[in-house]
Amino acid sequence: MSHARNRYSTVAIALHWAIALLIVSMIPMGLWMTSAIESPENQALAYRVFQIHKSIGFLILALTAVRIVWRLTHRPPALPRTMKWWEAFAAGATHVAFYALLLALPLTGWLYVSAGWAVSQDRALEVATSWFGLFPIPHLPGVAELSIQMRRALAFQAMGAHSFMAWGAVVLIILHVGAALKHQFVDRDGVLGHMVPGLKSGHTDEAVSPTPTPVWAERAAGVALVLAVAFAGAIAARPYALTESQLATITLQAVAPAAGQPKLEAPVTPGTAAVWTIDPAASTIAFTGTHAGKSFKGRFDQWTGHVWFDPSDLAGSKAVVLVQTASARTGDPTQEGSLLGAEWFDPAQYPTARFEATRFRSLGGDRYEAAGDLRIKTTTIPVVLPFQFSESGGVAKVEGALELDRTALDLGMASDAAADWVSKMIGVRIEVSARRGS
């Protein structure tokens, strides 16, 4: 056996230490965020830590898959001849247990997020996932179609298994580090040098495995250990049974709004006042609010407006605005992903929100207000929009603002009906540039 075979490959070493650093960072992060999320002054930071925690978890899952493939295709260094058989067995079982944990921990976390239920508060909580803000990661398929009782139970058991396995990983890390230090400073057999660059690895004449145990036995022991810990966590975290009234309340809050096919968009009936053509490049529909104690700003990138308006013919004035709700942007991929969910805009079922103003009145000077109806999904509410109107050279500038009660529009009612996370009132501001003519 050559000296090179007494070390792991460069790729294996890089993967080992990258995953190790990520795992070590996840432990204090997980401990802090689970308690900080309940504190109003820490909510904004805890929310972001949660997103980082999820992103690192998916990175660990991907790197572990690569590490396993590399391990199966590249033979590791042999163990020292001086090792006892039970030490070799324990080393092999521990390695397999680590691989199993590094797969099971992210997967149970993914399952928990997909269930859409906050265990700490025992209520529905739908939060989208994006990988470091670069691209969205979908929920596990089939979970969203489960009943609310099943998703609640699944969330509790997934989090229980996740927590128990996290503590199991802490124990394995301590044992792993302790064994490595024993080999380096007590046995002095160079085992630590197999994985640590710069340290002397085991000698060629010592690099002979002790009497081997069947490989299947080591693997079975490692996997069985992880399964036992996960099963214990899932059993320990079983949720209490709900009363009929609790179940009815939760089901009412958590179901998607109005099942069935959405109605076709009604045609736009024109007004009789002067017609205006909106310049999309110079016009915006923006919204503001707070999330986790921190303010946010958003906009809709895709919308169309049909306007008939004349200060001298308010009775014949009319405006119809059609907004593609899937185009909502806040700059936060997790927020944007959540807005696409069934309890928020649900553009898969209801792609368009509609504001139709049919009653206009003057407030004096260049100030007016438009009264009409706003429909989002299947909910319609009356809305009054104050605005300023000015015209110069056939080009009009319109600016208006109002506040909307999102709870009245059935937005976010499953996860945040009490506005603990997202503000109840959402500010909406329009800035429109339009030219006379069709």
CSV table of C-alpha atoms in Angstrom, one decimal, residues 21-412:
chain,number,residue,atom,x,y,z
A,21,LEU,CA,-18.2,23.2,9.6
A,22,LEU,CA,-21.8,23.5,8.4
A,23,ILE,CA,-23.1,21.0,11.0
A,24,VAL,CA,-21.2,22.8,13.8
A,25,SER,CA,-22.8,26.1,12.7
A,26,MET,CA,-26.3,24.6,12.6
A,27,ILE,CA,-26.3,23.5,16.3
A,28,PRO,CA,-26.1,26.9,18.0
A,29,MET,CA,-28.2,28.4,15.3
A,30,GLY,CA,-31.0,25.9,15.9
A,31,LEU,CA,-30.9,26.3,19.7
A,32,TRP,CA,-31.0,30.1,19.5
A,33,MET,CA,-33.7,30.6,16.8
A,34,THR,CA,-36.3,28.2,18.4
A,35,SER,CA,-36.4,30.4,21.5
A,36,ALA,CA,-35.8,33.8,19.8
A,37,ILE,CA,-38.7,33.4,17.4
A,38,GLU,CA,-41.1,33.9,20.2
A,39,SER,CA,-39.6,37.2,21.2
A,40,PRO,CA,-41.0,40.3,19.3
A,41,GLU,CA,-37.7,42.1,19.4
A,42,ASN,CA,-35.8,39.2,17.9
A,43,GLN,CA,-38.5,38.0,15.4
A,44,ALA,CA,-37.0,39.8,12.4
A,45,LEU,CA,-33.5,38.3,13.0
A,46,ALA,CA,-34.9,34.9,14.0
A,47,TYR,CA,-36.9,34.7,10.7
A,48,ARG,CA,-33.8,35.3,8.7
A,49,VAL,CA,-31.8,32.8,10.7
A,50,PHE,CA,-34.5,30.2,10.0
A,51,GLN,CA,-34.1,30.9,6.3
A,52,ILE,CA,-30.3,30.5,6.6
A,53,HIS,CA,-30.8,27.3,8.6
A,54,LYS,CA,-33.0,25.8,5.9
A,55,SER,CA,-30.6,26.8,3.2
A,56,ILE,CA,-27.6,25.3,5.0
A,57,GLY,CA,-29.7,22.1,5.6
A,58,PHE,CA,-30.3,21.7,1.9
A,59,LEU,CA,-26.6,22.4,1.2
A,60,ILE,CA,-25.6,19.6,3.7
A,61,LEU,CA,-28.1,17.2,2.0
A,62,ALA,CA,-26.5,17.9,-1.4
A,63,LEU,CA,-22.9,17.6,-0.1
A,64,THR,CA,-23.7,14.4,1.8
A,65,ALA,CA,-25.1,12.8,-1.3
A,66,VAL,CA,-21.9,13.7,-3.2
A,67,ARG,CA,-19.8,12.4,-0.2
A,68,ILE,CA,-21.6,9.1,-0.2
A,69,VAL,CA,-21.1,8.6,-3.9
A,70,TRP,CA,-17.4,9.5,-3.6
A,71,ARG,CA,-17.0,7.1,-0.6
A,72,LEU,CA,-18.6,4.2,-2.6
A,73,THR,CA,-16.3,4.8,-5.5
A,74,HIS,CA,-13.0,5.5,-3.7
A,75,ARG,CA,-11.5,3.1,-1.1
A,76,PRO,CA,-10.6,4.8,2.2
A,77,PRO,CA,-7.3,4.3,4.1
A,78,ALA,CA,-7.0,1.0,6.0
A,79,LEU,CA,-7.3,1.1,9.8
A,80,PRO,CA,-4.2,0.4,11.9
A,81,ARG,CA,-3.4,-3.2,12.7
A,82,THR,CA,-3.3,-2.4,16.4
A,83,MET,CA,-7.0,-1.6,16.6
A,84,LYS,CA,-9.2,-4.1,18.4
A,85,TRP,CA,-12.1,-5.6,16.4
A,86,TRP,CA,-14.7,-3.8,18.4
A,87,GLU,CA,-13.0,-0.5,17.8
A,88,ALA,CA,-13.0,-1.1,14.1
A,89,PHE,CA,-16.6,-2.1,14.3
A,90,ALA,CA,-17.5,1.0,16.3
A,91,ALA,CA,-15.6,3.2,13.8
A,92,GLY,CA,-17.4,1.7,10.8
A,93,ALA,CA,-20.9,1.9,12.5
A,94,THR,CA,-20.2,5.5,13.5
A,95,HIS,CA,-19.3,6.5,10.0
A,96,VAL,CA,-22.5,4.9,8.7
A,97,ALA,CA,-24.6,6.6,11.4
A,98,PHE,CA,-23.1,10.0,10.4
A,99,TYR,CA,-24.1,9.5,6.8
A,100,ALA,CA,-27.6,8.4,7.8
A,101,LEU,CA,-27.9,11.4,10.1
A,102,LEU,CA,-26.7,13.8,7.5
A,103,LEU,CA,-29.4,12.6,5.2
A,104,ALA,CA,-32.2,12.2,7.7
A,105,LEU,CA,-31.7,15.6,9.5
A,106,PRO,CA,-32.3,17.7,6.3
A,107,LEU,CA,-35.1,15.4,5.1
A,108,THR,CA,-37.0,15.6,8.4
A,109,GLY,CA,-36.6,19.4,8.4
A,110,TRP,CA,-37.9,19.5,4.8
A,111,LEU,CA,-40.9,17.4,5.8
A,112,TYR,CA,-41.6,19.7,8.8
A,113,VAL,CA,-41.5,22.8,6.6
A,114,SER,CA,-43.7,21.1,4.0
A,115,ALA,CA,-46.4,20.3,6.6
A,116,GLY,CA,-47.0,24.0,7.1
A,117,TRP,CA,-47.5,23.8,10.8
A,118,ALA,CA,-45.7,25.6,13.6
A,119,VAL,CA,-45.1,23.2,16.4
A,120,SER,CA,-44.1,25.8,19.0
A,121,GLN,CA,-47.4,27.6,18.6
A,122,ASP,CA,-49.5,24.7,17.5
A,123,ARG,CA,-51.0,26.5,14.5
A,124,ALA,CA,-50.8,26.5,10.8
A,125,LEU,CA,-47.8,28.4,9.4
A,126,GLU,CA,-47.1,28.3,5.7
A,127,VAL,CA,-43.6,29.7,4.8
A,128,ALA,CA,-41.9,29.2,1.5
A,129,THR,CA,-38.3,28.2,1.2
A,130,SER,CA,-35.6,29.7,-1.0
A,131,TRP,CA,-32.0,28.5,-1.2
A,132,PHE,CA,-30.0,31.5,0.1
A,133,GLY,CA,-32.4,33.8,-1.8
A,134,LEU,CA,-31.3,32.4,-5.2
A,135,PHE,CA,-34.1,30.1,-6.2
A,136,PRO,CA,-37.2,28.6,-4.5
A,137,ILE,CA,-37.3,25.0,-3.1
A,138,PRO,CA,-40.7,23.4,-3.4
A,139,HIS,CA,-42.4,21.5,-0.5
A,140,LEU,CA,-42.3,17.7,-0.6
A,141,PRO,CA,-44.9,16.5,-3.0
A,142,GLY,CA,-48.2,15.2,-1.6
A,143,VAL,CA,-47.9,16.8,1.9
A,144,ALA,CA,-50.1,19.8,1.1
A,145,GLU,CA,-52.9,17.5,0.0
A,146,LEU,CA,-53.1,15.8,3.4
A,147,SER,CA,-55.8,16.7,5.8
A,148,ILE,CA,-55.1,19.4,8.4
A,149,GLN,CA,-55.0,16.7,11.2
A,150,MET,CA,-52.5,14.6,9.3
A,151,ARG,CA,-50.3,17.6,8.5
A,152,ARG,CA,-50.4,18.7,12.2
A,153,ALA,CA,-49.4,15.2,13.4
A,154,LEU,CA,-46.7,15.0,10.7
A,155,ALA,CA,-45.2,18.3,11.7
A,156,PHE,CA,-45.0,17.3,15.4
A,157,GLN,CA,-43.4,14.0,14.6
A,158,ALA,CA,-41.0,15.3,12.0
A,159,MET,CA,-39.8,18.0,14.4
A,160,GLY,CA,-39.5,15.5,17.2
A,161,ALA,CA,-37.4,13.2,15.1
A,162,HIS,CA,-35.4,16.2,13.8
A,163,SER,CA,-34.6,17.4,17.3
A,164,PHE,CA,-33.7,14.0,18.7
A,165,MET,CA,-31.4,13.3,15.8
A,166,ALA,CA,-29.8,16.7,16.2
A,167,TRP,CA,-28.9,15.8,19.8
A,168,GLY,CA,-27.8,12.4,18.5
A,169,ALA,CA,-25.4,14.2,16.1
A,170,VAL,CA,-24.0,16.2,19.0
A,171,VAL,CA,-23.2,12.9,20.8
A,172,LEU,CA,-21.7,11.3,17.8
A,173,ILE,CA,-19.5,14.4,17.2
A,174,ILE,CA,-18.2,14.3,20.7
A,175,LEU,CA,-17.4,10.5,20.4
A,176,HIS,CA,-15.9,11.1,16.9
A,177,VAL,CA,-13.6,13.9,18.1
A,178,GLY,CA,-12.7,12.0,21.3
A,179,ALA,CA,-11.7,8.9,19.3
A,180,ALA,CA,-9.7,11.0,16.9
A,181,LEU,CA,-7.8,12.6,19.7
A,182,LYS,CA,-7.2,9.2,21.4
A,183,HIS,CA,-5.7,7.9,18.2
A,184,GLN,CA,-3.5,10.9,17.8
A,185,PHE,CA,-2.2,11.4,21.4
A,186,VAL,CA,-2.6,8.0,23.1
A,187,ASP,CA,-2.3,5.4,20.4
A,188,ARG,CA,-0.1,7.5,18.2
A,189,ASP,CA,-1.1,5.5,15.2
A,190,GLY,CA,-1.5,8.4,12.7
A,191,VAL,CA,-5.3,7.8,12.1
A,192,LEU,CA,-6.0,11.5,12.5
A,193,GLY,CA,-3.5,12.2,9.7
A,194,HIS,CA,-5.8,10.4,7.3
A,195,MET,CA,-8.1,13.4,7.3
A,196,VAL,CA,-6.1,16.3,8.6
A,197,PRO,CA,-3.7,17.8,6.1
A,198,GLY,CA,-0.2,18.5,7.5
A,199,LEU,CA,-0.4,15.7,10.1
A,200,LYS,CA,1.6,12.5,9.6
A,201,SER,CA,-0.6,9.6,8.6
A,202,GLY,CA,-0.3,5.9,9.6
A,203,HIS,CA,2.8,4.0,8.4
A,204,THR,CA,2.6,1.7,5.5
A,205,ASP,CA,3.4,-1.4,7.5
A,206,GLU,CA,0.7,-0.5,10.1
A,207,ALA,CA,-2.0,0.2,7.5
A,208,VAL,CA,-3.5,-3.2,7.7
A,209,SER,CA,-7.1,-3.7,8.8
A,210,PRO,CA,-7.7,-5.7,11.9
A,211,THR,CA,-9.9,-8.9,11.7
A,212,PRO,CA,-12.8,-7.5,9.7
A,213,THR,CA,-16.4,-7.6,10.8
A,214,PRO,CA,-19.0,-8.1,8.1
A,215,VAL,CA,-19.6,-4.8,6.3
A,216,TRP,CA,-23.3,-5.3,6.4
A,217,ALA,CA,-23.2,-5.5,10.2
A,218,GLU,CA,-21.5,-2.2,10.6
A,219,ARG,CA,-23.9,-0.6,8.2
A,220,ALA,CA,-26.9,-2.1,9.9
A,221,ALA,CA,-25.8,-1.0,13.3
A,222,GLY,CA,-25.3,2.6,12.2
A,223,VAL,CA,-28.6,2.9,10.4
A,224,ALA,CA,-30.4,1.1,13.2
A,225,LEU,CA,-29.0,3.6,15.7
A,226,VAL,CA,-30.3,6.6,13.7
A,227,LEU,CA,-33.7,5.0,13.1
A,228,ALA,CA,-34.1,4.3,16.8
A,229,VAL,CA,-33.3,7.9,17.7
A,230,ALA,CA,-35.6,9.2,15.0
A,231,PHE,CA,-38.4,6.9,16.1
A,232,ALA,CA,-38.0,7.8,19.7
A,233,GLY,CA,-38.3,11.5,18.8
A,234,ALA,CA,-41.3,11.0,16.6
A,235,ILE,CA,-43.1,9.1,19.4
A,236,ALA,CA,-42.2,11.6,22.1
A,237,ALA,CA,-43.5,14.5,20.0
A,238,ARG,CA,-46.9,13.1,19.2
A,239,PRO,CA,-49.4,16.0,19.5
A,240,TYR,CA,-52.3,15.9,21.9
A,241,ALA,CA,-55.7,15.1,20.5
A,242,LEU,CA,-57.8,18.1,19.5
A,243,THR,CA,-61.3,18.7,20.7
A,244,GLU,CA,-64.1,18.9,18.1
A,245,SER,CA,-64.3,22.7,18.6
A,246,GLN,CA,-60.6,23.1,18.2
A,247,LEU,CA,-60.5,21.0,15.1
A,248,ALA,CA,-63.4,22.9,13.6
A,249,THR,CA,-61.7,26.2,14.2
A,250,ILE,CA,-58.3,25.0,12.8
A,251,THR,CA,-59.9,23.5,9.8
A,252,LEU,CA,-61.9,26.6,9.1
A,253,GLN,CA,-58.8,28.7,9.2
A,254,ALA,CA,-56.5,26.4,7.3
A,255,VAL,CA,-58.5,25.3,4.3
A,256,ALA,CA,-57.8,27.0,1.0
A,257,PRO,CA,-60.4,29.6,0.1
A,258,ALA,CA,-63.5,28.6,-1.9
A,259,ALA,CA,-62.7,25.3,-3.7
A,260,GLY,CA,-63.6,24.9,-7.3
A,261,GLN,CA,-62.7,26.6,-10.6
A,262,PRO,CA,-62.4,30.4,-10.6
A,263,LYS,CA,-64.9,32.4,-12.5
A,264,LEU,CA,-63.9,33.8,-15.8
A,265,GLU,CA,-62.8,37.5,-15.6
A,266,ALA,CA,-65.8,39.7,-16.5
A,267,PRO,CA,-65.3,41.9,-19.5
A,268,VAL,CA,-64.5,45.6,-19.1
A,269,THR,CA,-67.4,47.9,-19.8
A,270,PRO,CA,-66.1,51.4,-20.8
A,271,GLY,CA,-67.1,54.7,-19.3
A,272,THR,CA,-68.3,57.7,-21.2
A,273,ALA,CA,-65.6,60.2,-20.1
A,274,ALA,CA,-62.3,60.8,-21.8
A,275,VAL,CA,-60.2,57.7,-22.3
A,276,TRP,CA,-56.6,57.5,-21.2
A,277,THR,CA,-53.8,55.2,-22.1
A,278,ILE,CA,-51.5,54.2,-19.2
A,279,ASP,CA,-47.7,54.3,-19.7
A,280,PRO,CA,-46.6,51.1,-17.9
A,281,ALA,CA,-42.9,52.1,-17.7
A,282,ALA,CA,-43.8,55.3,-15.8
A,283,SER,CA,-46.6,53.8,-13.6
A,284,THR,CA,-46.4,51.6,-10.4
A,285,ILE,CA,-48.6,49.8,-8.0
A,286,ALA,CA,-46.7,49.4,-4.7
A,287,PHE,CA,-47.5,48.0,-1.3
A,288,THR,CA,-46.0,48.3,2.2
A,289,GLY,CA,-46.3,46.6,5.5
A,290,THR,CA,-44.3,44.9,8.3
A,291,HIS,CA,-43.1,41.3,8.5
A,292,ALA,CA,-41.5,39.9,11.6
A,293,GLY,CA,-41.3,43.4,13.0
A,294,LYS,CA,-39.4,44.7,10.0
A,295,SER,CA,-41.0,47.0,7.3
A,296,PHE,CA,-41.1,45.7,3.7
A,297,LYS,CA,-41.9,47.3,0.3
A,298,GLY,CA,-43.3,45.5,-2.6
A,299,ARG,CA,-44.8,46.1,-6.1
A,300,PHE,CA,-46.7,44.3,-8.8
A,301,ASP,CA,-44.8,43.9,-12.0
A,302,GLN,CA,-47.7,42.9,-14.2
A,303,TRP,CA,-51.0,44.8,-14.3
A,304,THR,CA,-53.2,46.6,-16.8
A,305,GLY,CA,-55.5,49.6,-16.3
A,306,HIS,CA,-58.4,50.9,-18.3
A,307,VAL,CA,-59.3,54.5,-17.4
A,308,TRP,CA,-62.0,56.9,-18.5
A,309,PHE,CA,-61.8,60.2,-16.5
A,310,ASP,CA,-62.7,63.8,-16.9
A,311,PRO,CA,-63.0,66.3,-14.0
A,312,SER,CA,-66.0,67.8,-15.8
A,313,ASP,CA,-67.7,64.4,-16.3
A,314,LEU,CA,-67.2,62.5,-13.1
A,315,ALA,CA,-70.5,60.7,-13.6
A,316,GLY,CA,-69.1,59.1,-16.8
A,317,SER,CA,-65.7,58.4,-15.3
A,318,LYS,CA,-64.6,54.8,-14.6
A,319,ALA,CA,-61.4,52.8,-14.0
A,320,VAL,CA,-60.7,49.1,-14.1
A,321,VAL,CA,-57.4,47.7,-12.9
A,322,LEU,CA,-56.4,44.1,-13.4
A,323,VAL,CA,-53.4,42.9,-11.4
A,324,GLN,CA,-51.5,39.6,-12.0
A,325,THR,CA,-51.0,38.6,-8.3
A,326,ALA,CA,-48.2,36.2,-9.2
A,327,SER,CA,-46.1,39.2,-10.2
A,328,ALA,CA,-45.8,40.5,-6.6
A,329,ARG,CA,-42.2,41.3,-5.7
A,330,THR,CA,-40.7,42.3,-2.4
A,331,GLY,CA,-37.0,41.5,-2.9
A,332,ASP,CA,-37.3,38.6,-0.4
A,333,PRO,CA,-37.6,35.3,-2.2
A,334,THR,CA,-39.2,33.6,0.8
A,335,GLN,CA,-41.9,36.3,1.1
A,336,GLU,CA,-42.5,36.1,-2.6
A,337,GLY,CA,-42.8,32.4,-2.5
A,338,SER,CA,-45.3,32.6,0.4
A,339,LEU,CA,-47.5,35.0,-1.4
A,340,LEU,CA,-48.0,32.4,-4.0
A,341,GLY,CA,-49.5,30.0,-1.5
A,342,ALA,CA,-53.2,29.1,-1.2
A,343,GLU,CA,-53.8,31.3,1.9
A,344,TRP,CA,-52.3,34.4,0.3
A,345,PHE,CA,-52.8,35.3,-3.4
A,346,ASP,CA,-53.1,31.7,-4.7
A,347,PRO,CA,-52.5,32.7,-8.3
A,348,ALA,CA,-52.7,29.1,-9.5
A,349,GLN,CA,-56.4,29.3,-8.8
A,350,TYR,CA,-57.1,33.0,-8.9
A,351,PRO,CA,-54.5,34.7,-11.1
A,352,THR,CA,-56.1,38.2,-11.2
A,353,ALA,CA,-57.1,40.7,-8.7
A,354,ARG,CA,-59.6,43.4,-9.9
A,355,PHE,CA,-60.3,46.9,-8.8
A,356,GLU,CA,-63.3,48.6,-10.5
A,357,ALA,CA,-64.1,52.2,-9.6
A,358,THR,CA,-67.4,53.5,-10.8
A,359,ARG,CA,-68.1,56.5,-8.5
A,360,PHE,CA,-65.9,59.6,-8.5
A,361,ARG,CA,-66.2,62.8,-6.6
A,362,SER,CA,-64.1,66.0,-6.3
A,363,LEU,CA,-62.5,66.8,-3.0
A,364,GLY,CA,-61.5,70.3,-4.1
A,365,GLY,CA,-58.6,71.5,-6.3
A,366,ASP,CA,-56.7,68.6,-7.9
A,367,ARG,CA,-57.9,66.1,-5.2
A,368,TYR,CA,-60.5,63.4,-6.0
A,369,GLU,CA,-61.6,60.1,-4.8
A,370,ALA,CA,-62.7,56.9,-6.6
A,371,ALA,CA,-65.1,54.5,-4.9
A,372,GLY,CA,-65.5,50.9,-6.1
A,373,ASP,CA,-64.9,47.3,-5.4
A,374,LEU,CA,-61.7,45.3,-4.9
A,375,ARG,CA,-61.8,41.6,-5.5
A,376,ILE,CA,-59.0,39.2,-4.5
A,377,LYS,CA,-59.6,35.5,-5.0
A,378,THR,CA,-63.3,35.1,-4.1
A,379,THR,CA,-63.5,38.0,-1.6
A,380,THR,CA,-64.8,41.5,-2.7
A,381,ILE,CA,-64.8,44.5,-0.5
A,382,PRO,CA,-65.7,48.2,-1.0
A,383,VAL,CA,-62.7,50.5,-1.5
A,384,VAL,CA,-62.3,54.3,-1.6
A,385,LEU,CA,-59.1,55.6,-3.2
A,386,PRO,CA,-58.2,59.3,-2.7
A,387,PHE,CA,-55.9,60.6,-5.4
A,388,GLN,CA,-54.4,63.7,-7.0
A,389,PHE,CA,-54.9,64.4,-10.7
A,390,SER,CA,-52.9,66.8,-12.8
A,391,GLU,CA,-52.6,67.2,-16.6
A,392,SER,CA,-50.1,69.0,-18.8
A,393,GLY,CA,-49.8,68.7,-22.6
A,394,GLY,CA,-52.2,65.8,-22.7
A,395,VAL,CA,-50.2,63.8,-20.2
A,396,ALA,CA,-51.8,63.1,-16.8
A,397,LYS,CA,-50.1,62.3,-13.5
A,398,VAL,CA,-52.1,60.4,-10.8
A,399,GLU,CA,-51.0,59.7,-7.3
A,400,GLY,CA,-53.1,57.9,-4.7
A,401,ALA,CA,-52.8,55.9,-1.5
A,402,LEU,CA,-54.9,53.9,0.8
A,403,GLU,CA,-54.7,51.1,3.4
A,404,LEU,CA,-56.3,47.7,3.1
A,405,ASP,CA,-57.1,45.3,5.9
A,406,ARG,CA,-55.7,42.0,4.6
A,407,THR,CA,-57.8,40.0,7.1
A,408,ALA,CA,-61.0,41.4,5.4
A,409,LEU,CA,-59.6,40.0,2.1
A,410,ASP,CA,-58.9,36.6,3.5
A,411,LEU,CA,-55.1,36.9,3.1
A,412,GLY,CA,-52.8,34.9,5.4
